[in-house]
Coordinates of C-alpha atoms and ligand atoms in Angstrom, one line a residue:
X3 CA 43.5 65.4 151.3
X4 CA 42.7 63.7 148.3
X5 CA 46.2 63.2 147.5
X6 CA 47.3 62.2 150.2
X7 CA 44.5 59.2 149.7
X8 CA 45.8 58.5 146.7
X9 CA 49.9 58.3 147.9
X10 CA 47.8 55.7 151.0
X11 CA 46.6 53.7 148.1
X12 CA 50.0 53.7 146.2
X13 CA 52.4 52.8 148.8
X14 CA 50.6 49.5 148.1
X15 CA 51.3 49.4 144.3
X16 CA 54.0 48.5 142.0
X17 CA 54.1 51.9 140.6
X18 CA 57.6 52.8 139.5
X19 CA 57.8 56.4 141.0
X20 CA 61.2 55.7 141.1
X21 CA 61.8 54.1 137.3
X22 CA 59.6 57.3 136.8
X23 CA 62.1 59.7 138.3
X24 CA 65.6 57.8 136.2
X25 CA 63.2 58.2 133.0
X26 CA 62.7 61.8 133.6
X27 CA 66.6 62.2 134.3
X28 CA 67.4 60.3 131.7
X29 CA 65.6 62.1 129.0
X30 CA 65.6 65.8 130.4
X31 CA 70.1 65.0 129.0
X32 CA 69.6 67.3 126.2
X33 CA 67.9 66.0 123.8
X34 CA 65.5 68.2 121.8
X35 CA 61.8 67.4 122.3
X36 CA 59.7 65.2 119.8
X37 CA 57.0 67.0 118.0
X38 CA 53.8 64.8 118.6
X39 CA 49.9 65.5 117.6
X40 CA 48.7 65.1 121.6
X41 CA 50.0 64.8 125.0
X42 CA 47.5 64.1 127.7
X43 CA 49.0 64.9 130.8
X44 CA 47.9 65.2 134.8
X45 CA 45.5 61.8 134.8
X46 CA 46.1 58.7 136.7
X47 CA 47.3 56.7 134.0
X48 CA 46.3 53.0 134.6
X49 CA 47.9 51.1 131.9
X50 CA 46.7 47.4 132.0
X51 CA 50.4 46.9 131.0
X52 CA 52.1 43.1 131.6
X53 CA 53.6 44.8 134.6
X54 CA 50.6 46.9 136.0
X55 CA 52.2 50.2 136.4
X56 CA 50.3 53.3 137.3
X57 CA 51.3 56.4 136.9
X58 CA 49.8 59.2 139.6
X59 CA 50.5 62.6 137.4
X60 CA 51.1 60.6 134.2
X61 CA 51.0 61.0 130.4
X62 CA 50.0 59.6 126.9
X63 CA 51.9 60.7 124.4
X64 CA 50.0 60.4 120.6
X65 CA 51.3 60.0 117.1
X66 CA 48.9 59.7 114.6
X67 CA 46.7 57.0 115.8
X68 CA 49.5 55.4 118.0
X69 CA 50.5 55.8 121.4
X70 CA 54.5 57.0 121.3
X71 CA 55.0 56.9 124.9
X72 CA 53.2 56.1 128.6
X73 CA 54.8 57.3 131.8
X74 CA 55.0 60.0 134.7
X75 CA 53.8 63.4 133.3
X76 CA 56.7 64.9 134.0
X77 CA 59.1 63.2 131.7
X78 CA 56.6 62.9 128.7
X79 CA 56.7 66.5 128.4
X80 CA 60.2 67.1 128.4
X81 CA 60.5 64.6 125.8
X82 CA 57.5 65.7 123.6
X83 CA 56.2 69.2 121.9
X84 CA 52.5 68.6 121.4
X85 CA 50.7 70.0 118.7
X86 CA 47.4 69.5 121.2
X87 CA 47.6 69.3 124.8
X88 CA 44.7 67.9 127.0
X89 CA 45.1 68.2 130.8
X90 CA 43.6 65.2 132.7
X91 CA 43.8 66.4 136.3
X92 CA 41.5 64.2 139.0
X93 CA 40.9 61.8 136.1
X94 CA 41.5 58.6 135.7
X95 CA 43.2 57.5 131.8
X96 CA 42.3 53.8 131.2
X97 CA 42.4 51.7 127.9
X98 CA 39.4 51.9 126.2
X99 CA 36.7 49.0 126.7
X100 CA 36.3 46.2 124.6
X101 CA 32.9 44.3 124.4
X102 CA 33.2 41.1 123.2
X103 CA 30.1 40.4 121.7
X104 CA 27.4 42.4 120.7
X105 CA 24.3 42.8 117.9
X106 CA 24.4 46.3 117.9
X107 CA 21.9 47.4 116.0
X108 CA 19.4 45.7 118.1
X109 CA 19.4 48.8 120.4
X110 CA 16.4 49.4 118.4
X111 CA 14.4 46.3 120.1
X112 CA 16.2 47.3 123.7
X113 CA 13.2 46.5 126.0
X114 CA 10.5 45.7 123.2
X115 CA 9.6 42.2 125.8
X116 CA 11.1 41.2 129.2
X117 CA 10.3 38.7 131.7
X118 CA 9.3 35.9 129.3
X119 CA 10.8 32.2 129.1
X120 CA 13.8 32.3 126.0
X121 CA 11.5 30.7 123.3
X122 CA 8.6 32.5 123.8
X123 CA 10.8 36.4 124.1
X124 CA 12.3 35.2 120.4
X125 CA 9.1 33.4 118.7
X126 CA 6.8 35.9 120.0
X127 CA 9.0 39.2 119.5
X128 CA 12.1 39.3 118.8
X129 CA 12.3 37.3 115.3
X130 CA 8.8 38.8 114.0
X131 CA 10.4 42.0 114.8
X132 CA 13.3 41.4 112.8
X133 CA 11.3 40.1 110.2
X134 CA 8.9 43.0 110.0
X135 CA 11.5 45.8 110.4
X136 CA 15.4 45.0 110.2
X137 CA 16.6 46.4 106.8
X138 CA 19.8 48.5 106.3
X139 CA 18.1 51.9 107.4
X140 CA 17.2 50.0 110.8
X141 CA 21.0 48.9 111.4
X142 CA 22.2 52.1 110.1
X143 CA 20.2 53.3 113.0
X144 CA 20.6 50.7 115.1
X145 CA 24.4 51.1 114.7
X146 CA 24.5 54.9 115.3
X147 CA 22.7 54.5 118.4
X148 CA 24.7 51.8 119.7
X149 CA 28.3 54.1 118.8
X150 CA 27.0 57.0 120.6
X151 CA 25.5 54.5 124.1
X152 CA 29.2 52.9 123.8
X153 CA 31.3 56.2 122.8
X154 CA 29.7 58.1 125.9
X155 CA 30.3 54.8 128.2
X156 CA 33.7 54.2 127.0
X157 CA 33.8 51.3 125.5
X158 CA 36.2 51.8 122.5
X159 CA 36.0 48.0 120.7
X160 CA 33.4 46.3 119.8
X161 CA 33.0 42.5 118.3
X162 CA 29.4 42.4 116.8
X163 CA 27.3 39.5 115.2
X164 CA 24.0 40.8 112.9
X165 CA 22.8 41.0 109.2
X166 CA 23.4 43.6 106.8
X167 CA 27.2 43.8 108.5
X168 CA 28.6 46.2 106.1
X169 CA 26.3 49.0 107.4
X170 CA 27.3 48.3 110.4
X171 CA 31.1 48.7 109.5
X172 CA 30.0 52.0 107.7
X173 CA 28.4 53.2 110.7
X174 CA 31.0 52.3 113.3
X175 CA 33.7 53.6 110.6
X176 CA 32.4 56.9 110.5
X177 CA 31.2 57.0 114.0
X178 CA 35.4 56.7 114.5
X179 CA 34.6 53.7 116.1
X180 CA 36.8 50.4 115.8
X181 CA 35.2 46.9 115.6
X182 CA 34.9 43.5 114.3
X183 CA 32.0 43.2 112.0
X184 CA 30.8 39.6 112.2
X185 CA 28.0 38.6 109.2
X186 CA 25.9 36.2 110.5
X187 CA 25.1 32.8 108.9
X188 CA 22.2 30.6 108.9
X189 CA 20.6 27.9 107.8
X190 CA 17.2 29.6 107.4
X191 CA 16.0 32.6 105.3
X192 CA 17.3 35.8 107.1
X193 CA 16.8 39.9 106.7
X194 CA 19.5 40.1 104.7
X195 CA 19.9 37.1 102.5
X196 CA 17.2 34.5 101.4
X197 CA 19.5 31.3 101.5
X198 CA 23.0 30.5 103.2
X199 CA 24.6 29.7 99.7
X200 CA 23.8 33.8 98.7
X201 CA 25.0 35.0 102.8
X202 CA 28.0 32.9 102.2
X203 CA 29.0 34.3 98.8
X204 CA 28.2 37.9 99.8
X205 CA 30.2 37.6 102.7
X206 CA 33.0 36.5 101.1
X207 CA 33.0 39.4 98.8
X208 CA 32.4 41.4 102.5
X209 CA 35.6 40.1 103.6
X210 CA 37.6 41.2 100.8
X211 CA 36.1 44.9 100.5
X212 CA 37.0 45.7 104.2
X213 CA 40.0 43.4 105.0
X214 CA 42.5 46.5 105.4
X215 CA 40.4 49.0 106.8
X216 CA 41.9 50.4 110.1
X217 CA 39.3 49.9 112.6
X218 CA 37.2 47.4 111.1
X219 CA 38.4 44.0 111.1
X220 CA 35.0 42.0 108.8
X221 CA 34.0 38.7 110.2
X222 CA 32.0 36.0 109.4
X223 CA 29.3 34.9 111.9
X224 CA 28.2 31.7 112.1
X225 CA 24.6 31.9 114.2
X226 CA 25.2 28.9 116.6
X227 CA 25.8 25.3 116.5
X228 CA 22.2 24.8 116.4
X229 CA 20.9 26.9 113.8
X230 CA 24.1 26.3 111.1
X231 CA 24.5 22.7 109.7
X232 CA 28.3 20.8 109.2
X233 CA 28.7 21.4 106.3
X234 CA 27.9 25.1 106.5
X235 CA 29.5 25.2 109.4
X236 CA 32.5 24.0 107.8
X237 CA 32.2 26.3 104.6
X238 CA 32.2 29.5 107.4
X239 CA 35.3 27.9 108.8
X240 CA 37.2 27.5 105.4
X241 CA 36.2 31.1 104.8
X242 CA 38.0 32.3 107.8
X243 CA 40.7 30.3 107.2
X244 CA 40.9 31.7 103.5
X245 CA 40.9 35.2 104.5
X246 CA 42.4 35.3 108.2
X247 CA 39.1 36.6 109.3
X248 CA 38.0 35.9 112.9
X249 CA 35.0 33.5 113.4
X250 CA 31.9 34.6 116.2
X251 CA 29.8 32.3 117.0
X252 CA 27.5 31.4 120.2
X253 CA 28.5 28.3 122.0
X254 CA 26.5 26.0 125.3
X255 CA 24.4 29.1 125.9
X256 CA 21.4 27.7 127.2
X257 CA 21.0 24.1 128.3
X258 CA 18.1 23.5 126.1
X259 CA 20.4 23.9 123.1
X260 CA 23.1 21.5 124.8
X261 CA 20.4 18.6 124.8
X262 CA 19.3 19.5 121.4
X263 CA 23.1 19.4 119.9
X264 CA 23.7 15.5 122.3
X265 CA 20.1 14.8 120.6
X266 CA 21.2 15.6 117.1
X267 CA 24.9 14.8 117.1
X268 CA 25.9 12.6 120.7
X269 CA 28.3 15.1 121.7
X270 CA 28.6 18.5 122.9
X271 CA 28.4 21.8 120.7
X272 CA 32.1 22.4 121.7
X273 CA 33.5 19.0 120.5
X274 CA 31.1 19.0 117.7
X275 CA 32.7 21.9 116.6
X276 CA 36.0 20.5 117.3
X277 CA 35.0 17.5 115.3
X278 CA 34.3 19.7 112.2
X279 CA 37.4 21.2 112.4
X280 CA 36.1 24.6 112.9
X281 CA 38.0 25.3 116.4
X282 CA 41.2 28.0 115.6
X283 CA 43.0 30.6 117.1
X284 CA 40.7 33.1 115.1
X285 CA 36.9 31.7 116.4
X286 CA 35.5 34.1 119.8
X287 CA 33.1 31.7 121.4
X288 CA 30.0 33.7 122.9
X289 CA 28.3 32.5 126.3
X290 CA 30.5 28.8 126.5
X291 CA 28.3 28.5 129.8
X292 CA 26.9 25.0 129.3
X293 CA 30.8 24.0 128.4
X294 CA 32.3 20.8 130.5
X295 CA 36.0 20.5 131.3
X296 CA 36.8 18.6 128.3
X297 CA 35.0 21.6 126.2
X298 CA 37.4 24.3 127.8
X299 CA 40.4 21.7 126.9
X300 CA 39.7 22.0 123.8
X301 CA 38.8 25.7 124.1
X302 CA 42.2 26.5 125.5
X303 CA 44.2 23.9 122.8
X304 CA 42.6 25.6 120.3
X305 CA 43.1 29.6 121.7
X306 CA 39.6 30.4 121.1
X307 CA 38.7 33.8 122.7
X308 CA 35.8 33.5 124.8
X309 CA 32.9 36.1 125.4
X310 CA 31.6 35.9 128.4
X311 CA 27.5 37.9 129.2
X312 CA 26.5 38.0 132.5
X313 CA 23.8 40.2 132.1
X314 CA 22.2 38.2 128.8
X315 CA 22.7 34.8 130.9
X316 CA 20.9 35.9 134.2
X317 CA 18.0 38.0 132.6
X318 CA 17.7 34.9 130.2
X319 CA 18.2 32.8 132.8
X320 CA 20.7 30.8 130.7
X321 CA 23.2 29.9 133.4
X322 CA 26.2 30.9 134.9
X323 CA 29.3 30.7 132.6
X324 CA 32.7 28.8 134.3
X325 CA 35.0 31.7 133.8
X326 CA 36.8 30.7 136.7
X327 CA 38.3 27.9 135.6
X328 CA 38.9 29.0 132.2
X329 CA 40.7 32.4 133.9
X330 CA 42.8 29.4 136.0
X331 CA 44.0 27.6 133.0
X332 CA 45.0 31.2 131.3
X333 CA 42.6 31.3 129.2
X334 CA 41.1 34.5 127.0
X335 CA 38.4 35.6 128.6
X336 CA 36.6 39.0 127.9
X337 CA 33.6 40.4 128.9
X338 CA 30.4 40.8 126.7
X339 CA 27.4 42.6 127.0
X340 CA 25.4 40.9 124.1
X341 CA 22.4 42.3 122.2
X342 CA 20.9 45.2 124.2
X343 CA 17.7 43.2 123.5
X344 CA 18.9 40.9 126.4
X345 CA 20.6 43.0 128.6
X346 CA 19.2 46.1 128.1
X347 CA 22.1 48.2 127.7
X348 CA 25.5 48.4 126.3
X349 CA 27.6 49.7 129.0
X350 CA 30.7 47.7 130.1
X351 CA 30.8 48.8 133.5
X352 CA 27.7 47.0 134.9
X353 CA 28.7 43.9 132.9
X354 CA 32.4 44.0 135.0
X355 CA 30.2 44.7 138.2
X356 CA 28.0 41.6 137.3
X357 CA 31.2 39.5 136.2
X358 CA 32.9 39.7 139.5
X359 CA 29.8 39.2 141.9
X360 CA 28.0 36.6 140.0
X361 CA 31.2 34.4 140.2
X362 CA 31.8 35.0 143.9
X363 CA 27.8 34.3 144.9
X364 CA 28.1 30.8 142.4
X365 CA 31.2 29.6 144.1
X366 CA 30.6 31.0 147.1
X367 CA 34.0 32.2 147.7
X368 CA 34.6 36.0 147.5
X369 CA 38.3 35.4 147.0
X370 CA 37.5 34.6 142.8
X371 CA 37.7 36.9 140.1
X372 CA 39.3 40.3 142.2
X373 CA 39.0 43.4 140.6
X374 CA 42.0 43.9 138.8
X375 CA 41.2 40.8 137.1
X376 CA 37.7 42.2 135.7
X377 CA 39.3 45.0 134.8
X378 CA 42.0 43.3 132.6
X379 CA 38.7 41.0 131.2
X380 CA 37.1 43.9 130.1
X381 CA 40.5 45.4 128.7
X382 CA 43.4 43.6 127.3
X383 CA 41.6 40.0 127.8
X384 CA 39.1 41.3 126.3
X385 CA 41.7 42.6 123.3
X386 CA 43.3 39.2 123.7
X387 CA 39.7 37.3 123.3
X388 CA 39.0 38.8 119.9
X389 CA 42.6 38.2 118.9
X390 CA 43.3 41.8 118.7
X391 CA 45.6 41.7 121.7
X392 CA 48.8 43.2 119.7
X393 CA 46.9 46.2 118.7
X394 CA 44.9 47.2 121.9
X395 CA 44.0 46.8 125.4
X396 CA 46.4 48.4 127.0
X397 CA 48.6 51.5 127.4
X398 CA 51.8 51.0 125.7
X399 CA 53.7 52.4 122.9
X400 CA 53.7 51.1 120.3
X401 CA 49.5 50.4 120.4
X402 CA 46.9 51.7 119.1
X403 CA 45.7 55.4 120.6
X404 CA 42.1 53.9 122.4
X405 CA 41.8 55.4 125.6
X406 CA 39.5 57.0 128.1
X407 CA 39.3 59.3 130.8
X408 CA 37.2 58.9 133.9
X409 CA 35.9 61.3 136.6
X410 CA 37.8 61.1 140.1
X411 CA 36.1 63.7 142.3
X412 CA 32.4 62.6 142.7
X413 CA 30.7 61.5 145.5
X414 CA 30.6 57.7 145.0
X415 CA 34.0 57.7 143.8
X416 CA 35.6 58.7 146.8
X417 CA 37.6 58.0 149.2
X418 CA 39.8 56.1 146.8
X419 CA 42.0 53.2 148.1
X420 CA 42.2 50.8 145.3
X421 CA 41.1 51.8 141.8
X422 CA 40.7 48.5 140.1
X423 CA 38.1 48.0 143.0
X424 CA 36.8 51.6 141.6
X425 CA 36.7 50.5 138.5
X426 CA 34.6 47.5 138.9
X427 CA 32.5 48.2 141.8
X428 CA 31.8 51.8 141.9
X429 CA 32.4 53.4 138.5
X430 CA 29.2 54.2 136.4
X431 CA 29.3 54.4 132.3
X432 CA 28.3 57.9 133.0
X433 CA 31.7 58.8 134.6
X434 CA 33.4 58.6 131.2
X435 CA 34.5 62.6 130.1
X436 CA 36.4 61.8 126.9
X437 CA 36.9 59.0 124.3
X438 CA 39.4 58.7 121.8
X439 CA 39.7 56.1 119.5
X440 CA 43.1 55.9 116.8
X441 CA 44.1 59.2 118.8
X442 CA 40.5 61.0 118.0
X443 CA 38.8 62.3 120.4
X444 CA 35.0 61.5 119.7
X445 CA 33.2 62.5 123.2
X446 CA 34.3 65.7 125.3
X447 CA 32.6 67.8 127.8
X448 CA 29.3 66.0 127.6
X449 CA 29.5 66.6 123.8
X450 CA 30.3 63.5 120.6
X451 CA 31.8 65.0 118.1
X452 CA 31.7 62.3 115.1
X453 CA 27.8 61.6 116.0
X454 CA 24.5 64.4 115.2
X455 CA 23.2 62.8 118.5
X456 CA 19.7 64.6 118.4
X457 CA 19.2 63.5 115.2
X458 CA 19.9 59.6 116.4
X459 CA 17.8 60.0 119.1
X460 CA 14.6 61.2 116.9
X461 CA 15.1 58.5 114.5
X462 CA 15.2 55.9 117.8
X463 CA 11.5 57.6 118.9
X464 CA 10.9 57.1 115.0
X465 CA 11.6 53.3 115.0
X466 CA 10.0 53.3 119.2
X467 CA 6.6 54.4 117.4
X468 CA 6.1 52.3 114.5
X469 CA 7.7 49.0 116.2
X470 CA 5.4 49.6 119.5
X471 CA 2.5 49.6 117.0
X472 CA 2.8 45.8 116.6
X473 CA 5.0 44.7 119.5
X474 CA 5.2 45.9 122.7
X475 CA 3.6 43.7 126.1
X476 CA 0.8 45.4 127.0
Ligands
LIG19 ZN1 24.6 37.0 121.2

């Protein structure tokens, strides 16, 4: 029965059963099979490909931290001999997710004040508590909690923006998580660094140290438009120009900072930018929800990747981000879930919920954004937003081994007609049974194997107890 569900819902697709079926002749010629380190076979292989396919009984074939091959189960294995075989059978096999922007360590203020206007929630919490406590024990910590939340969700990629950012790179290294570790610049005093000239030098020396590590990909971070000045603005710019790096910053988040940037400089933080010469194809441009349609000309002439938060900019109340268009005009859009401070989480799958229906209640049109779309935002858009597009994203040889699989057979999960509907509007973090990241598997059977998770979790109560000492709304 639930087969035959599935065969309803794939008479519909552009599946290649039939390409499936000449590959599988093709290759079962004679040849002898490839040794490979893993073969994941039985899964419904949805591969965010340039062609959608789907594979019903597919494969993954794994070399090293590479995917060799993506197609119907039955050909991969006469065409491979795996050193490891993992069945998939009534799971789904999807790219991993990539978040788009993030402060990951802040998992350690997740829900320390809510339901306060934006000024008061930073002035009155979240920047005394940064000031009181962030250090590189509390992003260690920070970081390890975040890897396991996003490991166990599924998310597999992960562009972050904090201080102390080569702690953060350690922690996501050896969690076996990959990212891009953004330092954040400002023109104030910050946790880290007492003046921009010393968080500009150290970074520097942070982009050489980690520029060939193979999942981190160092960053520098300017804070926002608002908070950085021209000419260090400019000096972040020449930095990512000098080393390749990609450049995060926030952009139009709030309309409070729009006026303050036409106050300061008559024009809008976009084109200010522009005018500074800091737009490339290597800058990911948080929020962008105050942006006009000359800002996402510019945007889009300039390939900037674009991270877009739903859940920060409604439980912030900062707006609702024109993703539409910019998804119109072809533009890299990914999908964020920002500092669990302002969300309060860090799983993907609400976010791509949130994504699709806050776009169809704002235009009022429940034709915008479908599913598969979201799904490709929070996938190889998403890869294509932090410029990373080449490497991940999708299931094709060739890329990088970053892939998860997904429970099929649970109550809210079935029937099954369409699984990009699934996949956005029905699928929980908590569906996720196995991670792997560069072909290593890091959560199975409930279990993450590169994380002591009790241990994380005690140190969290640890931080809960002394920050809720000083902080927390009575
Ligand atoms: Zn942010």
């Amino acid at each position: 029965m639930f087969l035959s569900r599935l065969r309803l819902f794939f008479r519909h697709r552009r599946i290649g059963p039939a390409i499936g079926l000449l590959a599988a002749m093709t290759f079962c010629s004679g040849a002898p099979p490839e040794s490979v380190d893993l073969l994941i076979t039985g899964g419904l292989v949805v591969t965010m490909d340039p062609q959608g396919h789907i594979y019903e009984n597919g494969a993954v074939a794994i070399g090293g931290d590479r995917i060799l091959a993506v197609g119907p189960a039955a050909d991969l294995k006469s065409r491979f001999r795996p050193r490891t075989s993992l069945r998939a059978d009534g799971q789904v096999i999807l790219p991993g997710l990539v978040n788009t922007h993030n402060h990951v360590p802040m998992t350690l203020l997740r829900g320390i004040s809510d339901d306060l206007p934006l000024m008061d929630w930073l002035t009155r919490y979240i920047f005394p508590a940064e000031a009181a406590f962030v250090d590189a024990e509390f992003v260690r910590w920070g970081t390890r909690l975040a890897c396991a939340e996003m490991i166990r969700s599924g998310t597999t990629t992960f562009a972050d923006m904090y201080y102390f950012e080569d702690v953060v790179a350690e922690a996501a290294r050896s969690a076996g998580m990959r990212a891009i570790a953004g330092q954040t610049i400002l023109d104030f005093p910050a946790p880290d660094h007492k003046t921009t000239a010393a968080a500009l030098a150290w970074t520097e020396g942070f982009l050489q140290r980690w520029g060939k590590d193979p999942l981190i990909r160092p960053a520098v971070a300017p804070h926002a438009p608002f908070t950085v000045s021209p000419e260090n603005l400019k000096a972040c710019s020449a930095l990512s120009a000098k080393y390749q790096a990609p450049l995060e910053i926030h952009v139009s988040e709030t309309r409070a900072e729009q006026a303050q940037i036409l106050e300061k400089y008559k024009t809008t933080p976009t084109r200010h930018l522009h005018a500074l010469g800091v737009l490339s194809e290597r800058v990911i441009a948080a929020h962008c929800v105050w942006a006009d349609e000359e800002d996402t000309r510019l945007l889009h002439q300039y390939g900037v990747g674009i991270a877009h938060n739903p859940e920060s900019n409604m439980k912030l109340a900062s707006g609702v981000a024109p993703i539409a268009r910019m998804l119109r005009m072809g533009m890299a859009v990914g999908v964020g879930t920002d500092g669990p401070a302002s969300n309060n989480d860090l799983n993907l799958w609400e976010a791509m919920d949130l994504t699709g229906k806050l776009q169809k209640l704002h235009s009022n049109d429940t034709t915008v954004l479908p599913a598969e779309q979201v799904v490709r935002m929070a996938t190889i858009l998403g890869a294509r937003a932090l410029h990373m597009d080449a490497m991940i994203g999708s299931l094709e040889a060739g890329k990088k081994a970053d892939l998860i699989c997904l429970e099929m057979r649970r109550p809210h999960l079935m029937p099954l007609y369409n699984i990009y509907s699934h996949l956005v509007n029905a699928y929980k973090g908590s569906d996720v049974s196995r991670t792997i990241i560069a072909g290593r598997v890091l959560f199975e059977k409930g279990r993450l194997l590169t994380l002591d998770e009790p241990q994380v979790l005690a140190k969290a109560y640890e931080y809960q107890q002394k920050i809720a000492a000083r902080f927390t709304r009575r």
